[in-house]
Structure formats: structure tokens, C-alpha cells
mmCIF file of C-alpha atoms in Angstrom:
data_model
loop_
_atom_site.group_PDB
_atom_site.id
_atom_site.type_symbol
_atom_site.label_atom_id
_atom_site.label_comp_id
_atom_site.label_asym_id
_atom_site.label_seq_id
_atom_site.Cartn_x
_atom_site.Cartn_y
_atom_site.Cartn_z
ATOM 1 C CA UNK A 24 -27.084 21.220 9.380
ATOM 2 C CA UNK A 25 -25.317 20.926 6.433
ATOM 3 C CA UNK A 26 -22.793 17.443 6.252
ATOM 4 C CA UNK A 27 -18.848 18.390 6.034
ATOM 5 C CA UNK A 28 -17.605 16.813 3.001
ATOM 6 C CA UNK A 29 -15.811 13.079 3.347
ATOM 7 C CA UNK A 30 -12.897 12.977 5.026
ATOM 8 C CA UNK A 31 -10.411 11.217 2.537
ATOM 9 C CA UNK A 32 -6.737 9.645 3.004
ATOM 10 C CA UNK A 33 -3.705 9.395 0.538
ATOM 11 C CA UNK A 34 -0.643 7.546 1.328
ATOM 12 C CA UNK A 35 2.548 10.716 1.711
ATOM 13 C CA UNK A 36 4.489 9.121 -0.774
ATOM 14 C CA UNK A 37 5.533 9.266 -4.752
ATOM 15 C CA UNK A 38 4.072 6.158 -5.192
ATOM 16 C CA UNK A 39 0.249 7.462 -5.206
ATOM 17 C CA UNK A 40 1.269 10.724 -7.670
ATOM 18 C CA UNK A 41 -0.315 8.581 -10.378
ATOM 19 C CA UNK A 42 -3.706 9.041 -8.733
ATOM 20 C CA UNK A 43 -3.384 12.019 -6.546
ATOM 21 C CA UNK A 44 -1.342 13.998 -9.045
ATOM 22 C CA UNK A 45 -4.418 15.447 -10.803
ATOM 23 C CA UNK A 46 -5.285 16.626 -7.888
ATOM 24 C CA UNK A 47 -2.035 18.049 -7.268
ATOM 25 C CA UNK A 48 -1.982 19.780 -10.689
ATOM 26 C CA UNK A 49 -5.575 21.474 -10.599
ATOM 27 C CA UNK A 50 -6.808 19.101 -13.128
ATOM 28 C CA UNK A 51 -9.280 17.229 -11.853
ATOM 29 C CA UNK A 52 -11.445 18.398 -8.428
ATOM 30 C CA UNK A 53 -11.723 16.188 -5.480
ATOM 31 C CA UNK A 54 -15.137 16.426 -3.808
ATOM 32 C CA UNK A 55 -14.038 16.057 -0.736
ATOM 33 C CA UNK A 56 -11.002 16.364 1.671
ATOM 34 C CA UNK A 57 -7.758 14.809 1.543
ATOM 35 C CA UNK A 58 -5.182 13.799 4.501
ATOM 36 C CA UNK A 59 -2.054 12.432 3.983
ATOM 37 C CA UNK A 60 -0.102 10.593 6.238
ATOM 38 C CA UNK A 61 2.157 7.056 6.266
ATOM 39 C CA UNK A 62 -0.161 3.962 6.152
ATOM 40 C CA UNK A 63 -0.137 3.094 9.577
ATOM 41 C CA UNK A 64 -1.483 6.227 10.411
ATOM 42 C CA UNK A 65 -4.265 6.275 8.240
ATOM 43 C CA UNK A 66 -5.304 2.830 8.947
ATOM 44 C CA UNK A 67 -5.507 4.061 12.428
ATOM 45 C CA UNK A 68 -7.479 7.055 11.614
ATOM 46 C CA UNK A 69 -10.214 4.795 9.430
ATOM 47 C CA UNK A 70 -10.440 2.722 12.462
ATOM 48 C CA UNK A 71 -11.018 5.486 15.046
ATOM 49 C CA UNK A 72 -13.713 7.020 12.597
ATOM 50 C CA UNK A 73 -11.516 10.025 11.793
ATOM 51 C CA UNK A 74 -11.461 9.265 8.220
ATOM 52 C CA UNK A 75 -14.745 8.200 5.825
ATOM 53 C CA UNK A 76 -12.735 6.510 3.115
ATOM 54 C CA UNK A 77 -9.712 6.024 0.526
ATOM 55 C CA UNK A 78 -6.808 3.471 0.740
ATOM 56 C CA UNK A 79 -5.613 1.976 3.572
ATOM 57 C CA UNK A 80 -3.090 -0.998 3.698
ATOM 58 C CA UNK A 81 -4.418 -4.695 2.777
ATOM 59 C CA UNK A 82 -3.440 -5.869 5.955
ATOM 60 C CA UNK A 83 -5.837 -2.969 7.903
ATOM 61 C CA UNK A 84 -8.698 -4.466 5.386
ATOM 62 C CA UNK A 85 -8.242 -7.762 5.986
ATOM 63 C CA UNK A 86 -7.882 -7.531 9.864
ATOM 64 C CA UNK A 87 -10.630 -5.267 9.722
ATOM 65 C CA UNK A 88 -13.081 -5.653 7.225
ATOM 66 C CA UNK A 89 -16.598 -6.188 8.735
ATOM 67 C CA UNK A 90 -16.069 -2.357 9.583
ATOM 68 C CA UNK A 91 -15.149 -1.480 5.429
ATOM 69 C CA UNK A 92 -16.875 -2.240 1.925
ATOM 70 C CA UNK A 93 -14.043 -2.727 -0.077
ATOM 71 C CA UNK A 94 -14.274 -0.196 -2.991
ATOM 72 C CA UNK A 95 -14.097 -1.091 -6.528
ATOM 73 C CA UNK A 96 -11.348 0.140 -9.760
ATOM 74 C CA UNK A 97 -8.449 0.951 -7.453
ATOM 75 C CA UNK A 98 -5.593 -0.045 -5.349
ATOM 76 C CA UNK A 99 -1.990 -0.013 -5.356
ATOM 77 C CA UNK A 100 0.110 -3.219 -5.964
ATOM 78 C CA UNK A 101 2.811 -4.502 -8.502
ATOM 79 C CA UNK A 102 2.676 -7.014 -10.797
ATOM 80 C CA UNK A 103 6.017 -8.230 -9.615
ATOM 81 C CA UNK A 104 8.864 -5.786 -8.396
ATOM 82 C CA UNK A 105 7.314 -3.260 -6.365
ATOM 83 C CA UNK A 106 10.666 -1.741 -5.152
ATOM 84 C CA UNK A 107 9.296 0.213 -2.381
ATOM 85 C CA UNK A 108 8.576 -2.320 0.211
ATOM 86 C CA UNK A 109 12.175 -4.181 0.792
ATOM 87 C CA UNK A 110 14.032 -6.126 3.303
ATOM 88 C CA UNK A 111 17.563 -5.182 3.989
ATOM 89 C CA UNK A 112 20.011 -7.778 4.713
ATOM 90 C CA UNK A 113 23.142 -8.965 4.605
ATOM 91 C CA UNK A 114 21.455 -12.650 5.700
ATOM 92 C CA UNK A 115 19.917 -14.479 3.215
ATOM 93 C CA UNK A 116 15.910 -14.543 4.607
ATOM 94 C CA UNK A 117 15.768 -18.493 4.592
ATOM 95 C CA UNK A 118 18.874 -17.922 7.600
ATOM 96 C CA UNK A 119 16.448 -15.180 9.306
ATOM 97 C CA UNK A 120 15.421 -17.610 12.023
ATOM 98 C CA UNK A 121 15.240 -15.767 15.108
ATOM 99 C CA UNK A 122 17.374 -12.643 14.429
ATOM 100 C CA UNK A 123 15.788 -9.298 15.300
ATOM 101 C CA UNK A 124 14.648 -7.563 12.331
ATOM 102 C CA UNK A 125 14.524 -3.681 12.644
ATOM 103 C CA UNK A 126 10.790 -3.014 11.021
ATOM 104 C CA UNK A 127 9.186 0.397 10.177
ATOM 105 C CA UNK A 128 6.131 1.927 12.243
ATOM 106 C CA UNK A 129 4.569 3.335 8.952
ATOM 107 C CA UNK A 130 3.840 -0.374 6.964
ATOM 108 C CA UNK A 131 1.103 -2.501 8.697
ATOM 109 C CA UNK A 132 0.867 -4.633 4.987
ATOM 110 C CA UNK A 133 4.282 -4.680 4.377
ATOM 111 C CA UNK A 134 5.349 -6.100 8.167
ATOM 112 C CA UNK A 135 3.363 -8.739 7.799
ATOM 113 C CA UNK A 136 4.338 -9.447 3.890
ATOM 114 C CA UNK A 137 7.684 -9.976 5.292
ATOM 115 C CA UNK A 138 6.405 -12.412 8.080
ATOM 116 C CA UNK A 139 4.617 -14.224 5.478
ATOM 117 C CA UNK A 140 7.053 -14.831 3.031
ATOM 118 C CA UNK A 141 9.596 -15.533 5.907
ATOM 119 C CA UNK A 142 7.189 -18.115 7.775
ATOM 120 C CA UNK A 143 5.223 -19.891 4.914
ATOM 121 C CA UNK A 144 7.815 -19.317 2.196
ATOM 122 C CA UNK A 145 11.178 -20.079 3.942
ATOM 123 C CA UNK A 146 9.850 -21.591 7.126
ATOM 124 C CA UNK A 147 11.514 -19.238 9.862
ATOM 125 C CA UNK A 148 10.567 -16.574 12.499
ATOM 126 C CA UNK A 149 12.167 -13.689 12.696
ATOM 127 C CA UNK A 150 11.432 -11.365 15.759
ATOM 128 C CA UNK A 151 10.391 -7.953 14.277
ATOM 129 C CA UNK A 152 11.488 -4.726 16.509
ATOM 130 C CA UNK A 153 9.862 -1.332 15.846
ATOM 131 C CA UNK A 154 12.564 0.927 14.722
ATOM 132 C CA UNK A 155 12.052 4.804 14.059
ATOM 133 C CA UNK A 156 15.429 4.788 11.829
ATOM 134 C CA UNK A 157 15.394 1.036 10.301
ATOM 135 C CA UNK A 158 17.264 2.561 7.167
ATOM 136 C CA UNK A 159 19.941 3.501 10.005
ATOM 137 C CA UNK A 160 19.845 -0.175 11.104
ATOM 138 C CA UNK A 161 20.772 -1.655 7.661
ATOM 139 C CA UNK A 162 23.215 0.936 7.400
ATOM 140 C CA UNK A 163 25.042 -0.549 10.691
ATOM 141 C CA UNK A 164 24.643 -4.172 9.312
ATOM 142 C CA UNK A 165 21.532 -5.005 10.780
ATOM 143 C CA UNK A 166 18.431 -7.084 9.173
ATOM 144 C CA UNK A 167 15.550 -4.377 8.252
ATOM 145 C CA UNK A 168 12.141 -3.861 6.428
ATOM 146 C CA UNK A 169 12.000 -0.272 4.831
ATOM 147 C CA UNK A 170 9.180 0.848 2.721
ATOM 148 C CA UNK A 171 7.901 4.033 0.435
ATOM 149 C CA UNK A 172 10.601 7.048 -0.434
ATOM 150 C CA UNK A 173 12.972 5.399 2.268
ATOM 151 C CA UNK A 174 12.941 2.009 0.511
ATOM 152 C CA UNK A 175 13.520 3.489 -2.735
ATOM 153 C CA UNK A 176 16.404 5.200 -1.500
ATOM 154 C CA UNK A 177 17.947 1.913 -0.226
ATOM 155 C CA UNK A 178 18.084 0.828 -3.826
ATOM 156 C CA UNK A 179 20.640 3.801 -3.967
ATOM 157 C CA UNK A 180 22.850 2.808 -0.776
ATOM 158 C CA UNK A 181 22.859 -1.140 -0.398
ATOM 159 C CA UNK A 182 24.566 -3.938 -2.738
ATOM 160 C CA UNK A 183 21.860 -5.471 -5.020
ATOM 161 C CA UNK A 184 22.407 -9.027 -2.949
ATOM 162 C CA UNK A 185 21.340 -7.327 -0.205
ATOM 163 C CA UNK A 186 18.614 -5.812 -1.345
ATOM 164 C CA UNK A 187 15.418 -8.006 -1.377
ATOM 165 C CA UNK A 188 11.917 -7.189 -2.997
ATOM 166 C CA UNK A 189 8.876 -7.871 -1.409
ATOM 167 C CA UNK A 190 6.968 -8.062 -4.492
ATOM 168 C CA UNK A 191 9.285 -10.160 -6.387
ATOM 169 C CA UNK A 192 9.542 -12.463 -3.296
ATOM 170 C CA UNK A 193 5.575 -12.758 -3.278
ATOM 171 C CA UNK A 194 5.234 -13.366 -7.164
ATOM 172 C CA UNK A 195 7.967 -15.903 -7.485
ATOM 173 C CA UNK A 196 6.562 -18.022 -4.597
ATOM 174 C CA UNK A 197 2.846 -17.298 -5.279
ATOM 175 C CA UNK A 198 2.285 -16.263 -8.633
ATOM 176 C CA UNK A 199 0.254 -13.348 -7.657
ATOM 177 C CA UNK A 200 0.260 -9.606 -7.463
ATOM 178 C CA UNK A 201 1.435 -8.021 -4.567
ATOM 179 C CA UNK A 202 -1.592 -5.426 -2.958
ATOM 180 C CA UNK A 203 -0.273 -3.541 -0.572
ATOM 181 C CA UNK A 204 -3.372 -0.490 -0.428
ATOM 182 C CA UNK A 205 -7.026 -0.978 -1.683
ATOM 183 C CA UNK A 206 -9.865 1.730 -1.382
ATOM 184 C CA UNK A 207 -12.739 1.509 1.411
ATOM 185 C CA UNK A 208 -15.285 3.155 3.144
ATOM 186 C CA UNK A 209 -16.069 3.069 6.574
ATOM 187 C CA UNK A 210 -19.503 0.766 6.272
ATOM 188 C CA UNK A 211 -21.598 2.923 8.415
ATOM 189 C CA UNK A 212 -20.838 6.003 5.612
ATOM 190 C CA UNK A 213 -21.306 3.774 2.835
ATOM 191 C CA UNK A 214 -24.633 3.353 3.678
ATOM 192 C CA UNK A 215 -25.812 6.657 4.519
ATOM 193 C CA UNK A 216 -23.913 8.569 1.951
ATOM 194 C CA UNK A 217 -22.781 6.660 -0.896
ATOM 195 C CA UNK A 218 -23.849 9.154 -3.613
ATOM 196 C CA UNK A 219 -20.635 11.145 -1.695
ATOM 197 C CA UNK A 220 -18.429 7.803 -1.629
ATOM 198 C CA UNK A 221 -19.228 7.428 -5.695
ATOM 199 C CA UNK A 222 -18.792 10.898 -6.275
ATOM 200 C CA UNK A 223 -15.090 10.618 -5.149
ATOM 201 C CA UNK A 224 -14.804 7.334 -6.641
ATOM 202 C CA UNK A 225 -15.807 8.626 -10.031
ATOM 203 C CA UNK A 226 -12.914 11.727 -9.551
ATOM 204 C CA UNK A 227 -10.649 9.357 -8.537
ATOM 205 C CA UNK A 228 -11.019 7.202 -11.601
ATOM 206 C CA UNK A 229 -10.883 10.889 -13.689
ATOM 207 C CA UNK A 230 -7.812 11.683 -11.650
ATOM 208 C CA UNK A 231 -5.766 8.237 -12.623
ATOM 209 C CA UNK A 232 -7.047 8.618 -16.352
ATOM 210 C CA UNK A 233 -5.420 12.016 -15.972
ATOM 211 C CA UNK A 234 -1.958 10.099 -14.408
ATOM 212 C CA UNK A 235 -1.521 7.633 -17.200
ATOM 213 C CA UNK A 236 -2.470 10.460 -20.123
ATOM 214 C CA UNK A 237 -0.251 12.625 -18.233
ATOM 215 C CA UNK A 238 3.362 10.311 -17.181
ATOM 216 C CA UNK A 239 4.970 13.280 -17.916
ATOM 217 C CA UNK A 240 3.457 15.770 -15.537
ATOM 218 C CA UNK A 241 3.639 12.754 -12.916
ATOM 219 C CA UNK A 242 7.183 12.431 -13.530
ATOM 220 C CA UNK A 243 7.524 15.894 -13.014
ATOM 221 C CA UNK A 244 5.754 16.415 -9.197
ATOM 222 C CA UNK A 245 7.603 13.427 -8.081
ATOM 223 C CA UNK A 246 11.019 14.521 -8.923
ATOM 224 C CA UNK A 247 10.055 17.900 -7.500
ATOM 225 C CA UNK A 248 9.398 15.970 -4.460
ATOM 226 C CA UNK A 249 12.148 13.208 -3.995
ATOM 227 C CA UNK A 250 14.834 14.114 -7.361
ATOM 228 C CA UNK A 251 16.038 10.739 -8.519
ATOM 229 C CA UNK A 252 18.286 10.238 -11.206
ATOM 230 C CA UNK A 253 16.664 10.445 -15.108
ATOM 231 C CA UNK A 254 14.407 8.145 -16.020
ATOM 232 C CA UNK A 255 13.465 6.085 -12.413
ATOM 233 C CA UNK A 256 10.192 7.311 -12.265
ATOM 234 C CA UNK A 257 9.251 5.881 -15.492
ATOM 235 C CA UNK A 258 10.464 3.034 -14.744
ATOM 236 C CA UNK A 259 9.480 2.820 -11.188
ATOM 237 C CA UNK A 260 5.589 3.563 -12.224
ATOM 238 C CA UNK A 261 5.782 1.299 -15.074
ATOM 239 C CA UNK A 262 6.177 -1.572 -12.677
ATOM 240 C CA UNK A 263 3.089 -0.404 -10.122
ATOM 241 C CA UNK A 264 -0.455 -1.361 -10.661
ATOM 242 C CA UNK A 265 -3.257 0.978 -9.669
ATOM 243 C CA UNK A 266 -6.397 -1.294 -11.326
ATOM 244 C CA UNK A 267 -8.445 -3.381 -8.846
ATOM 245 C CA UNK A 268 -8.965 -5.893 -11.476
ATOM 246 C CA UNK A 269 -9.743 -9.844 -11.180
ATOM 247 C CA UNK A 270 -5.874 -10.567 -11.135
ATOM 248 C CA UNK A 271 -5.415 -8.208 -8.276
ATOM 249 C CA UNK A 272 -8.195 -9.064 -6.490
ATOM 250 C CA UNK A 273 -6.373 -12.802 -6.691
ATOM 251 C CA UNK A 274 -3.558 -11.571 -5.284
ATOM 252 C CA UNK A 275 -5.280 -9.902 -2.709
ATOM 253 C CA UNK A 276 -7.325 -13.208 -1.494
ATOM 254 C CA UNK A 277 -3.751 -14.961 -1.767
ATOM 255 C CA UNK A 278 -2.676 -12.361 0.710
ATOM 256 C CA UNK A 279 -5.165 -12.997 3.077
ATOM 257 C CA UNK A 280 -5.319 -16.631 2.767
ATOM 258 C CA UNK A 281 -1.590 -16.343 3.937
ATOM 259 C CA UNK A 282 -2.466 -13.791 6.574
ATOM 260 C CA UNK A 283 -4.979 -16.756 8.225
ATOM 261 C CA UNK A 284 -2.247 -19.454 7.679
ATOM 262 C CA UNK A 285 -0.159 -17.423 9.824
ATOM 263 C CA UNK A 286 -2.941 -16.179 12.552
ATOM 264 C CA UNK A 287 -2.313 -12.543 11.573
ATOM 265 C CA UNK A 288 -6.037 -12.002 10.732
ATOM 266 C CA UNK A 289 -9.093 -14.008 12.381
ATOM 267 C CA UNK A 290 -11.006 -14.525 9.056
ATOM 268 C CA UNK A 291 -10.770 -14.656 5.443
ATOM 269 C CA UNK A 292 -12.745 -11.250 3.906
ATOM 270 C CA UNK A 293 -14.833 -10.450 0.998
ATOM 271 C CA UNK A 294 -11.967 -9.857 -1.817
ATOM 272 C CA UNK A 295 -14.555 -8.644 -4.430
ATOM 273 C CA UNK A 296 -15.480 -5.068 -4.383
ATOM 274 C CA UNK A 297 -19.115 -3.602 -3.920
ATOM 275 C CA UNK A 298 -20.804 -2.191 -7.456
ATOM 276 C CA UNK A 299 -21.208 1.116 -6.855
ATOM 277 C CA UNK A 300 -24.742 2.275 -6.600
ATOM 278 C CA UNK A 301 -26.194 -1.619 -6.897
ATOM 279 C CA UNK A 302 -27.941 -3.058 -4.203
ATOM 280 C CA UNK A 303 -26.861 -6.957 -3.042
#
């Protein structure tokens, strides 16, 4: 019997456009099929083996990754400002010391970003509260995490002092990138099908060298999507990173290194990415 194709994710955002737009567009062919859903969700489906591969969250890597090789060339991350993964509030986070923070179900990475940066950078526990509406929350006054389209919005509702970036928060105290998503495969299909896994590696690769030749047309699907005023998107992808390159992959081990400090993950994983096709 002939094998379906691989079951792929992509995060339901604008902030993957400059991969999965080609895709989108008709311009380059995915060899496979794609699901998109919130992060949480997908990270859930990789675990449960309804998915094969693509990105799921650095936290969902890290907590799991004897189950994943860790693909190479892409993730998604920001050099510094990454504007979509924010806490909201009116308290300054170094004050957060046991006040309820309204968190989002969709962001496993960026929950525990915030409880990183709040415990090991400012030395305080907050208590984090699932919250179907956090955006709601801040609007009422209350502390909250928002990420993706929602958090980009909040740039459009909340005083700037109010307003804290994730990223920015991680690269002043760190130094690093901030990786929020990196590519894997579900080990047992890397193994038994990789010439699949590199095919939609190698498309995938195509598909971002179509993105960056392409801003425009990128520009164009996400304002089709979520309008924003002229000339965000430019800016807003100018300040994401999509290369799994050695800085990256530094701020990636950073990451985890944090995630052990504070007991969110049992062990530190592999941070370098398999060679596609090259036996170790």
C-alpha cells in the first residue's frame, strides 16, 4: 500500500507568511500536507503522532526531544524585538511576585519565556492562569501574556510602558536570540522516510528563498489577512529571523539551559541540527 504523504504543521499566523507564503501563492509545491493550527496545538499533535514533522515551539522540543531530530536551516526567532510574544502590564515584571498573570492556551514557548525571564531575570513568581481572552484581561487592567496576531494587535491598544517584549527582554539579559519555533521530525519517521523529510526540507528552503525575493508579495497575503497600517509588515519581518544558524542555535541552548535552571524541562537537548541525508 502506497504511504500517504507527511503530515506537516504551520503555525496560523502572519508571522510564518515568509516561509509558507510560496506556498500560499502557487510558487513553490509542498510535497506533502500542511495543517495549521496555534502552537500548542500542533505540539500536541507531533506528540500524539498525528503530525510527521515541521515547527513546533522550542519549549515542545526541548521537553520533548528524545522523540524529535531537530531539523536543520529553519526556525522562527528574532534577533531582538520579536513583537509578537508580549506581556501586558501595568506592573513593572520585577513587582510581578505572586500576582496572577492571565496566559494564553496557544504559546507553550512563550509561557515559559515569560517564567524565565520573570524567575531567573527579575527573581519573582508569578502564578500563570489559563485565560481564553487574556487580551480581554489587559484590557480590564490585569497582568497578561499575549502572543501571534493578538499580540501584535496589543501594540495598537496599550501605552508603550505597558507593553513589554519578550524578545527584547531575553536579548538584553542574555545576549541571545529569542527561538520561539524550530523544525523536527518525529524520530521514528526520520528514520524510515527521510528522503520524504528532505524532500520538504529542500521546498521549504525554495519556499523562504521565494519570501525574501518576494517581501512584496508577503506583504501583500498578510495584510489580506490581518490589514495593519502601511509599512508594519516590513518592518515587523525585518526584525524576525527564519535561519537556524550557529547564533540561533546559541540562543536556543540559552533557552534551554534556562528551561533546566527553572525545572521546566528534565534535560538539556541536542541544539545542533541533524545533516540531512548524513549518517552519525
Amino acid at each position: 500500500m502506497m504511504a500517504t504523504s507527511l503530515r506537516s504543521s504551520r503555525m496560523r499566523y502572519v508571522n510564518d507568511l515568509p516561509i509558507f507564503g510560496a506556498f500560499d501563492a502557487g510558487a513553490v509545491a509542498y510535497p506533502g500536507t500542511l495543517y495549521a493550527d496555534v502552537p500548542a496545538r500542533l505540539n500536541a499533535m507531533m506528540r500524539s503522532n498525528e503530525l510527521d514533522m515541521g515547527p513546533i515551539s522550542a519549549f515542545a522540543y526541548a521537553r520533548d526531544a528524545e522523540h524529535y531530530v531537530l531539523l536543520p536551516d529553519l526556525c522562527i526567532g528574532a534577533r531582538d524585538e520579536i513583537v509578537s510574544v508580549l506581556l501586558v502590564s501595568q506592573t513593572p515584571p520585577a513587582l510581578l511576585d505572586g500576582v496572577k498573570i492571565a496566559t494564553t492556551r496557544e504559546s507553550e514557548s512563550g509561557r515559559n519565556l515569560l517564567r524565565v525571564l520573570l524567575e531567573r531575570r527579575y527573581g519573582v513568581r508569578a502564578e500563570f492562569v489559563d485565560d481564553d481572552d487574556p487580551l480581554a484581561r489587559a484590557r480590564a487592567g490585569a497582568p497578561a501574556m499575549v502572543i501571534g496576531d493578538t499580540a501584535i494587535d496589543a501594540h495598537f491598544i496599550f501605552e508603550p510602558e505597558h507593553v513589554y517584549d519578550l524578545g527584547s527582554l531575553w536579548r538584553a539579559w542574555t545576549g541571545e536570540q529569542s527561538i520561539t519555533a524550530v523544525w523536527v521530525a518525529r524520530r521514528d519517521i526520520y528514520q524510515t522516510r527521510l528522503e520524504e523529510v528532505r524532500a520538504c526540507m529542500h521546498a521549504l528552503t525554495d519556499a523562504y528563498s521565494w519570501g525574501r525575493a518576494s517581501r512584496d508579495r508577503i506583504v501583500e497575503q498578510a495584510q489580506a489577512i490581518r490589514p495593519r497600517p502601511p509599512g508594519f509588515y516590513e518592518q515587523y519581518y525585518a526584525k524576525l529571523n527564519f535561519t537556524f544558524h550557529l547564533a540561533a542555535q546559541s540562543g536556543l541552548a540559552a533557552f534551554c539551559r534556562e528551561l533546566l535552571a527553572v525545572g521546566a524541562i528534565d534535560a538539556l537537548p541536542p541544539v545542533v541540527p541533524e545533516v540531512l541525508g548524513v549518517s552519525r
